[in-house]
Tab-separated table of C-alpha atoms and ligand atoms in Angstrom:
chain	number	residue	atom	x	y	z
A	627	MET	CA	101.020	26.609	27.470
A	628	GLU	CA	97.866	25.384	29.046
A	629	PHE	CA	95.227	27.633	30.649
A	630	THR	CA	92.297	25.243	30.933
A	631	GLY	CA	89.998	26.290	33.778
A	632	LYS	CA	91.668	29.700	34.125
A	633	VAL	CA	89.698	32.931	33.975
A	634	ALA	CA	91.354	35.893	32.296
A	635	LEU	CA	90.299	39.534	32.079
A	636	VAL	CA	91.892	41.487	29.238
A	637	THR	CA	91.433	45.169	28.398
A	638	GLY	CA	91.619	46.664	24.906
A	639	SER	CA	89.600	44.840	22.240
A	640	SER	CA	92.009	45.400	19.323
A	641	GLY	CA	95.750	45.089	18.739
A	642	MET	CA	97.696	43.471	21.577
A	643	GLY	CA	94.675	43.087	23.877
A	644	LEU	CA	92.758	41.094	21.273
A	645	ALA	CA	95.821	38.986	20.400
A	646	ALA	CA	96.421	38.205	24.088
A	647	ALA	CA	92.752	37.281	24.541
A	648	LEU	CA	92.850	34.925	21.537
A	649	ARG	CA	96.119	33.322	22.682
A	650	LEU	CA	94.847	32.692	26.221
A	651	ALA	CA	91.510	31.369	24.932
A	652	ARG	CA	93.295	29.029	22.481
A	653	GLY	CA	95.173	27.720	25.530
A	654	GLY	CA	91.844	26.902	27.189
A	655	ALA	CA	91.159	30.021	29.314
A	656	ARG	CA	87.742	31.632	29.611
A	657	VAL	CA	88.457	35.217	28.610
A	658	HIS	CA	86.500	38.397	29.345
A	659	LEU	CA	87.693	41.107	26.971
A	660	CYS	CA	86.661	44.733	27.318
A	661	GLY	CA	86.705	47.628	24.902
A	662	ILE	CA	85.058	50.958	24.220
A	663	ASP	CA	85.040	50.972	20.450
A	664	GLU	CA	82.041	49.349	18.789
A	665	ALA	CA	83.829	48.526	15.525
A	666	ALA	CA	86.780	47.001	17.397
A	667	ASP	CA	84.412	45.010	19.621
A	668	ASP	CA	82.563	43.652	16.559
A	669	ALA	CA	85.847	42.667	14.885
A	670	ALA	CA	87.000	41.002	18.125
A	671	ARG	CA	83.727	39.086	18.345
A	672	ALA	CA	84.250	37.805	14.788
A	673	ALA	CA	87.933	36.938	15.389
A	674	SER	CA	87.116	34.985	18.550
A	675	ARG	CA	84.185	32.995	17.193
A	676	GLY	CA	84.365	29.432	18.552
A	677	LEU	CA	86.576	30.455	21.475
A	678	ALA	CA	85.543	31.213	25.077
A	679	VAL	CA	85.911	34.973	24.695
A	680	THR	CA	83.130	37.249	25.982
A	681	LEU	CA	83.112	40.886	24.903
A	682	HIS	CA	82.208	43.575	27.441
A	683	ARG	CA	81.845	47.338	27.094
A	684	CYS	CA	83.935	49.155	29.713
A	685	ASN	CA	85.842	52.408	29.891
A	686	VAL	CA	88.865	51.487	32.021
A	687	ALA	CA	89.279	55.104	33.146
A	688	ASP	CA	85.844	55.098	34.786
A	689	GLU	CA	85.678	53.689	38.317
A	690	ALA	CA	81.977	52.811	38.167
A	691	GLU	CA	82.324	51.051	34.797
A	692	VAL	CA	85.331	48.983	35.889
A	693	SER	CA	83.596	48.008	39.105
A	694	ALA	CA	80.463	47.000	37.151
A	695	TRP	CA	82.534	45.025	34.594
A	696	VAL	CA	84.212	42.929	37.285
A	697	GLU	CA	80.873	42.458	39.047
A	698	THR	CA	79.322	41.216	35.797
A	699	VAL	CA	82.199	38.778	35.263
A	700	MET	CA	81.801	37.481	38.809
A	701	GLN	CA	78.151	36.601	38.152
A	702	THR	CA	79.410	33.647	36.078
A	703	GLU	CA	82.932	33.027	37.442
A	704	THR	CA	84.181	32.029	40.891
A	705	GLY	CA	87.513	33.848	40.704
A	706	ILE	CA	90.001	35.561	38.416
A	707	ASP	CA	93.436	34.118	37.565
A	708	ILE	CA	94.816	36.499	34.952
A	709	LEU	CA	94.549	40.236	34.226
A	710	VAL	CA	96.127	41.758	31.129
A	711	ASN	CA	95.961	45.550	30.877
A	712	ALA	CA	96.392	46.376	27.202
A	713	ALA	CA	93.898	49.255	26.794
A	714	GLY	CA	95.796	52.416	26.017
A	715	ILE	CA	95.944	55.596	24.008
A	716	GLN	CA	98.784	57.567	22.442
A	717	THR	CA	99.037	61.322	22.824
A	718	TYR	CA	101.683	63.556	21.303
A	719	GLY	CA	103.065	66.814	22.675
A	720	SER	CA	106.111	68.412	24.282
A	721	LEU	CA	106.110	70.733	27.297
A	722	ASP	CA	105.215	73.494	24.818
A	723	THR	CA	102.277	71.695	23.284
A	724	THR	CA	100.848	69.166	25.748
A	725	THR	CA	97.465	70.463	26.848
A	726	ILE	CA	96.230	69.803	30.358
A	727	ALA	CA	93.273	67.953	28.840
A	728	ASP	CA	95.625	65.622	26.902
A	729	TRP	CA	97.745	65.052	30.009
A	730	ASP	CA	94.670	64.132	32.076
A	731	ARG	CA	93.257	61.905	29.317
A	732	VAL	CA	96.409	59.840	28.832
A	733	MET	CA	96.945	59.499	32.599
A	734	ALA	CA	93.325	58.407	33.026
A	735	VAL	CA	93.471	55.602	30.455
A	736	ASN	CA	97.081	54.368	30.542
A	737	LEU	CA	97.790	54.687	34.266
A	738	ARG	CA	94.583	55.096	36.279
A	739	GLY	CA	92.850	52.513	34.081
A	740	SER	CA	95.437	49.831	34.879
A	741	PHE	CA	95.215	50.666	38.576
A	742	LEU	CA	91.397	50.557	38.539
A	743	THR	CA	91.192	47.142	36.875
A	744	SER	CA	93.837	45.760	39.267
A	745	HIS	CA	91.984	47.289	42.227
A	746	PHE	CA	88.634	45.702	41.365
A	747	VAL	CA	90.095	42.355	40.226
A	748	TRP	CA	92.332	41.946	43.292
A	749	PRO	CA	89.669	40.728	45.803
A	750	HIS	CA	88.766	37.947	43.332
A	751	MET	CA	92.402	36.937	42.715
A	752	LYS	CA	94.092	37.186	46.064
A	753	GLY	CA	92.384	34.279	47.801
A	754	ARG	CA	93.335	31.789	45.075
A	755	GLY	CA	97.005	31.476	45.977
A	756	ALA	CA	98.137	32.176	42.416
A	757	GLY	CA	97.565	34.714	39.693
A	758	SER	CA	99.240	36.863	37.070
A	759	ILE	CA	98.791	40.543	36.296
A	760	ILE	CA	100.440	41.967	33.187
A	761	HIS	CA	100.575	45.639	32.302
A	762	ILE	CA	101.425	46.520	28.708
A	763	SER	CA	103.817	49.441	29.045
A	764	SER	CA	106.167	50.625	26.276
A	765	VAL	CA	109.827	51.105	25.421
A	766	GLN	CA	108.855	54.760	25.873
A	767	GLY	CA	108.838	54.100	29.619
A	768	HIS	CA	112.596	53.543	29.286
A	769	THR	CA	113.685	55.937	26.556
A	770	ASN	CA	111.641	58.099	24.229
A	771	GLN	CA	111.018	60.022	21.052
A	772	TYR	CA	110.557	63.769	20.955
A	773	GLY	CA	107.063	65.008	21.741
A	774	VAL	CA	105.615	62.210	23.876
A	775	LEU	CA	105.654	63.877	27.304
A	776	GLY	CA	102.313	62.615	28.629
A	777	TYR	CA	102.467	59.160	27.033
A	778	ALA	CA	106.048	58.431	28.160
A	779	THR	CA	105.218	59.581	31.678
A	780	THR	CA	102.376	57.054	31.914
A	781	LYS	CA	104.591	54.237	30.670
A	782	GLY	CA	107.414	54.997	33.129
A	783	ALA	CA	104.831	55.129	35.915
A	784	VAL	CA	103.481	51.734	34.836
A	785	HIS	CA	106.955	50.257	35.442
A	786	ALA	CA	106.992	51.687	38.976
A	787	MET	CA	103.397	50.541	39.579
A	788	THR	CA	104.347	47.030	38.407
A	789	ARG	CA	107.208	46.803	40.900
A	790	ALA	CA	105.122	48.158	43.783
A	791	MET	CA	102.212	45.787	43.070
A	792	ALA	CA	104.587	42.835	42.629
A	793	VAL	CA	106.188	43.353	46.023
A	794	ASP	CA	102.826	43.614	47.805
A	795	CYS	CA	101.118	40.776	45.928
A	796	ALA	CA	103.944	38.202	46.122
A	797	LYS	CA	102.880	36.800	49.484
A	798	HIS	CA	99.485	35.959	47.958
A	799	GLY	CA	101.135	34.022	45.104
A	800	VAL	CA	100.176	36.676	42.558
A	801	ARG	CA	102.859	37.804	40.103
A	802	VAL	CA	102.868	41.228	38.461
A	803	ASN	CA	105.001	42.015	35.401
A	804	SER	CA	105.045	44.508	32.581
A	805	ILE	CA	105.835	44.234	28.898
A	806	SER	CA	107.512	47.058	27.001
A	807	PRO	CA	106.953	46.643	23.280
A	808	GLY	CA	108.809	48.488	20.553
A	809	SER	CA	106.806	49.218	17.404
A	810	ILE	CA	104.100	46.576	17.009
A	811	ARG	CA	101.715	46.701	14.065
A	812	THR	CA	98.329	47.568	15.589
A	813	PRO	CA	95.635	50.200	14.930
A	814	LEU	CA	97.454	52.464	17.429
A	815	LEU	CA	100.757	52.234	15.517
A	816	GLU	CA	98.959	52.748	12.215
A	817	TYR	CA	97.364	55.892	13.693
A	818	GLY	CA	100.809	57.146	14.784
A	819	ALA	CA	102.295	56.348	11.355
A	820	THR	CA	99.464	58.191	9.605
A	821	GLN	CA	99.944	61.253	11.839
A	822	LEU	CA	103.694	61.316	11.243
A	823	ALA	CA	103.397	60.667	7.487
A	824	GLY	CA	101.232	63.778	7.104
A	825	PRO	CA	98.723	64.392	4.308
A	826	ASP	CA	101.244	63.727	1.502
A	827	GLY	CA	102.920	60.678	3.038
A	828	ARG	CA	101.996	56.987	3.038
A	829	MET	CA	101.354	55.075	6.236
A	830	GLU	CA	103.089	51.953	4.837
A	831	ASP	CA	106.271	53.948	4.106
A	832	MET	CA	106.225	55.318	7.639
A	833	LEU	CA	105.766	51.803	9.097
A	834	ALA	CA	108.757	50.643	7.021
A	835	THR	CA	110.762	53.558	8.431
A	836	PHE	CA	109.755	52.538	11.970
A	837	GLY	CA	110.802	48.959	11.185
A	838	ALA	CA	114.186	50.048	9.861
A	839	ALA	CA	114.890	51.794	13.193
A	840	HIS	CA	114.758	48.389	14.940
A	841	PRO	CA	117.944	46.312	14.562
A	842	VAL	CA	115.864	43.310	13.402
A	843	GLY	CA	114.662	45.515	10.521
A	844	ARG	CA	110.905	45.336	10.964
A	845	VAL	CA	108.077	46.162	13.323
A	846	GLY	CA	106.745	43.377	15.564
A	847	THR	CA	103.484	41.455	15.401
A	848	VAL	CA	100.730	41.181	17.993
A	849	GLU	CA	101.144	37.399	17.971
A	850	GLU	CA	104.775	37.775	19.112
A	851	VAL	CA	103.617	39.888	22.056
A	852	ALA	CA	100.803	37.430	22.836
A	853	GLU	CA	103.337	34.591	23.184
A	854	LEU	CA	105.204	36.616	25.824
A	855	VAL	CA	101.910	37.328	27.603
A	856	ALA	CA	101.133	33.590	27.582
A	857	TYR	CA	104.563	32.718	28.986
A	858	LEU	CA	104.243	35.279	31.795
A	859	CYS	CA	100.759	33.985	32.680
A	860	SER	CA	101.931	30.382	32.759
A	861	ASP	CA	103.519	28.327	35.533
A	862	LEU	CA	106.779	28.391	33.553
A	863	ALA	CA	107.158	31.963	34.864
A	864	ALA	CA	106.449	31.021	38.504
A	865	PHE	CA	109.646	32.738	39.757
A	866	THR	CA	109.158	35.873	37.654
A	867	THR	CA	107.594	38.931	39.224
A	868	GLY	CA	108.221	42.678	39.418
A	869	ALA	CA	110.006	42.577	36.073
A	870	ASP	CA	109.684	44.445	32.806
A	871	PHE	CA	110.194	42.600	29.507
A	872	ARG	CA	111.259	44.498	26.406
A	873	ILE	CA	109.995	42.998	23.165
A	874	ASP	CA	111.448	45.536	20.789
A	875	GLY	CA	113.567	43.958	18.071
A	876	GLY	CA	116.676	45.403	19.705
A	877	LEU	CA	115.403	49.001	19.530
A	878	THR	CA	116.500	50.038	23.025
A	879	ALA	CA	119.767	48.070	22.814
A	880	TYR	CA	120.892	50.203	19.873
A	881	ILE	CA	122.554	53.618	19.747
A	882	GLY	CA	122.069	55.032	16.284
A	883	VAL	CA	125.482	56.723	15.789
B	1875	LIG	N1	101.541	49.369	18.955
B	1875	LIG	C1	102.705	49.753	19.428
B	1875	LIG	O1	103.669	49.949	18.690
B	1875	LIG	C2	102.880	49.922	20.923
B	1875	LIG	C3	104.182	50.036	21.398
B	1875	LIG	C4	104.383	50.143	22.758
B	1875	LIG	C5	103.303	50.114	23.629
B	1875	LIG	N2	102.046	50.016	23.141
B	1875	LIG	C6	100.968	49.939	24.113
B	1875	LIG	O2	100.267	48.747	23.935
B	1875	LIG	C7	98.935	48.876	24.444
B	1875	LIG	C8	97.972	48.317	23.422
B	1875	LIG	O3	97.959	49.171	22.281
B	1875	LIG	P1	97.821	48.627	20.806
B	1875	LIG	O4	99.035	49.022	20.087
B	1875	LIG	O5	97.380	47.218	20.813
B	1875	LIG	O6	96.715	49.599	20.251
B	1875	LIG	P2	95.174	49.460	19.901
B	1875	LIG	O7	94.711	50.851	19.646
B	1875	LIG	O8	94.925	48.424	18.898
B	1875	LIG	O9	94.575	48.917	21.274
B	1875	LIG	C9	94.206	49.719	22.328
B	1875	LIG	C10	92.760	49.417	22.638
B	1875	LIG	O10	92.422	50.095	23.845
B	1875	LIG	C11	91.098	50.565	23.684
B	1875	LIG	N3	90.887	51.663	24.618
B	1875	LIG	C12	91.338	52.944	24.536
B	1875	LIG	N4	90.878	53.657	25.569
B	1875	LIG	C13	90.139	52.806	26.322
B	1875	LIG	C14	89.400	52.954	27.517
B	1875	LIG	N5	89.324	54.130	28.141
B	1875	LIG	N6	88.753	51.871	27.999
B	1875	LIG	C15	88.799	50.685	27.377
B	1875	LIG	N7	89.483	50.478	26.233
B	1875	LIG	C16	90.134	51.535	25.725
B	1875	LIG	C17	91.016	51.031	22.253
B	1875	LIG	O11	89.669	51.160	21.823
B	1875	LIG	C18	91.769	49.893	21.570
B	1875	LIG	O12	90.883	48.847	21.254
B	1875	LIG	C19	98.753	50.357	24.754
B	1875	LIG	O13	98.898	50.555	26.138
B	1875	LIG	C20	99.901	51.016	24.017
B	1875	LIG	O14	100.306	52.184	24.648
B	1875	LIG	C21	101.809	49.935	21.813
């Protein structure tokens, strides 16, 4: 899939965001990738050496920072063709244990952040007659584990936001879709595996347990998700909008009884 001449903004400088940025840049796009973590940004800079990927510092939950990021991009670009919202955080907690601070934090990054980037990108996309916005949601927007009240709520809301944006943006030629991954090996999943393994457990054992819960018998890779991102950004997906795509190794197709 060919993205020569296209301008892409991608949030989240590690995991799926980085993989999407690399995939789009390898297809010829000029990519502006934002993160908030210095170590992740440095690693992304090293991974993208030789490609047209520019790293930016931006907290997607902060209106002023998102506005400034898009303004900075527009100093060197004449429009924006692609937006991939992959920045996200995972919080754990049930109704008993979810603090109001955790609720607000996860809403701010996973939901408000994806709205803010879309809001500030939109004026630079809508006049071009074509464009693709992709929100990385989660299988947890469809069905969920115990103890993910705030996180799952954001991911379900992202599905609704995707549909609502898709309907409004269609007449401008802009398509809006979401992707719902199962377990994908990224720093976020490794963090979750470490938390669940506890002080005496091993992260690798926990990742193998996650993998075994998926009918294909393993967790997914960021490159597999990046290929789906590339397809949805390409003209091959010209009739596809308002949809959610599960990339989950059969996880949500399976009833474990
Ligand atoms: N890894 C999985 O198994 C999995 C499964 C389903 C959904 N997801 C979702 O995929 C998305 C990408 O996560 P990932 O697994 O690649 O994890 P990741 O931790 O590698 O990537 C998330 C990135 O977002 C950045 N980020 C966090 N808060 C930010 C903020 N306020 N502003 C800007 N950047 C911020 C982090 O620094 C990190 O670089 C997330 O929305 C996550 O919820 C992940």
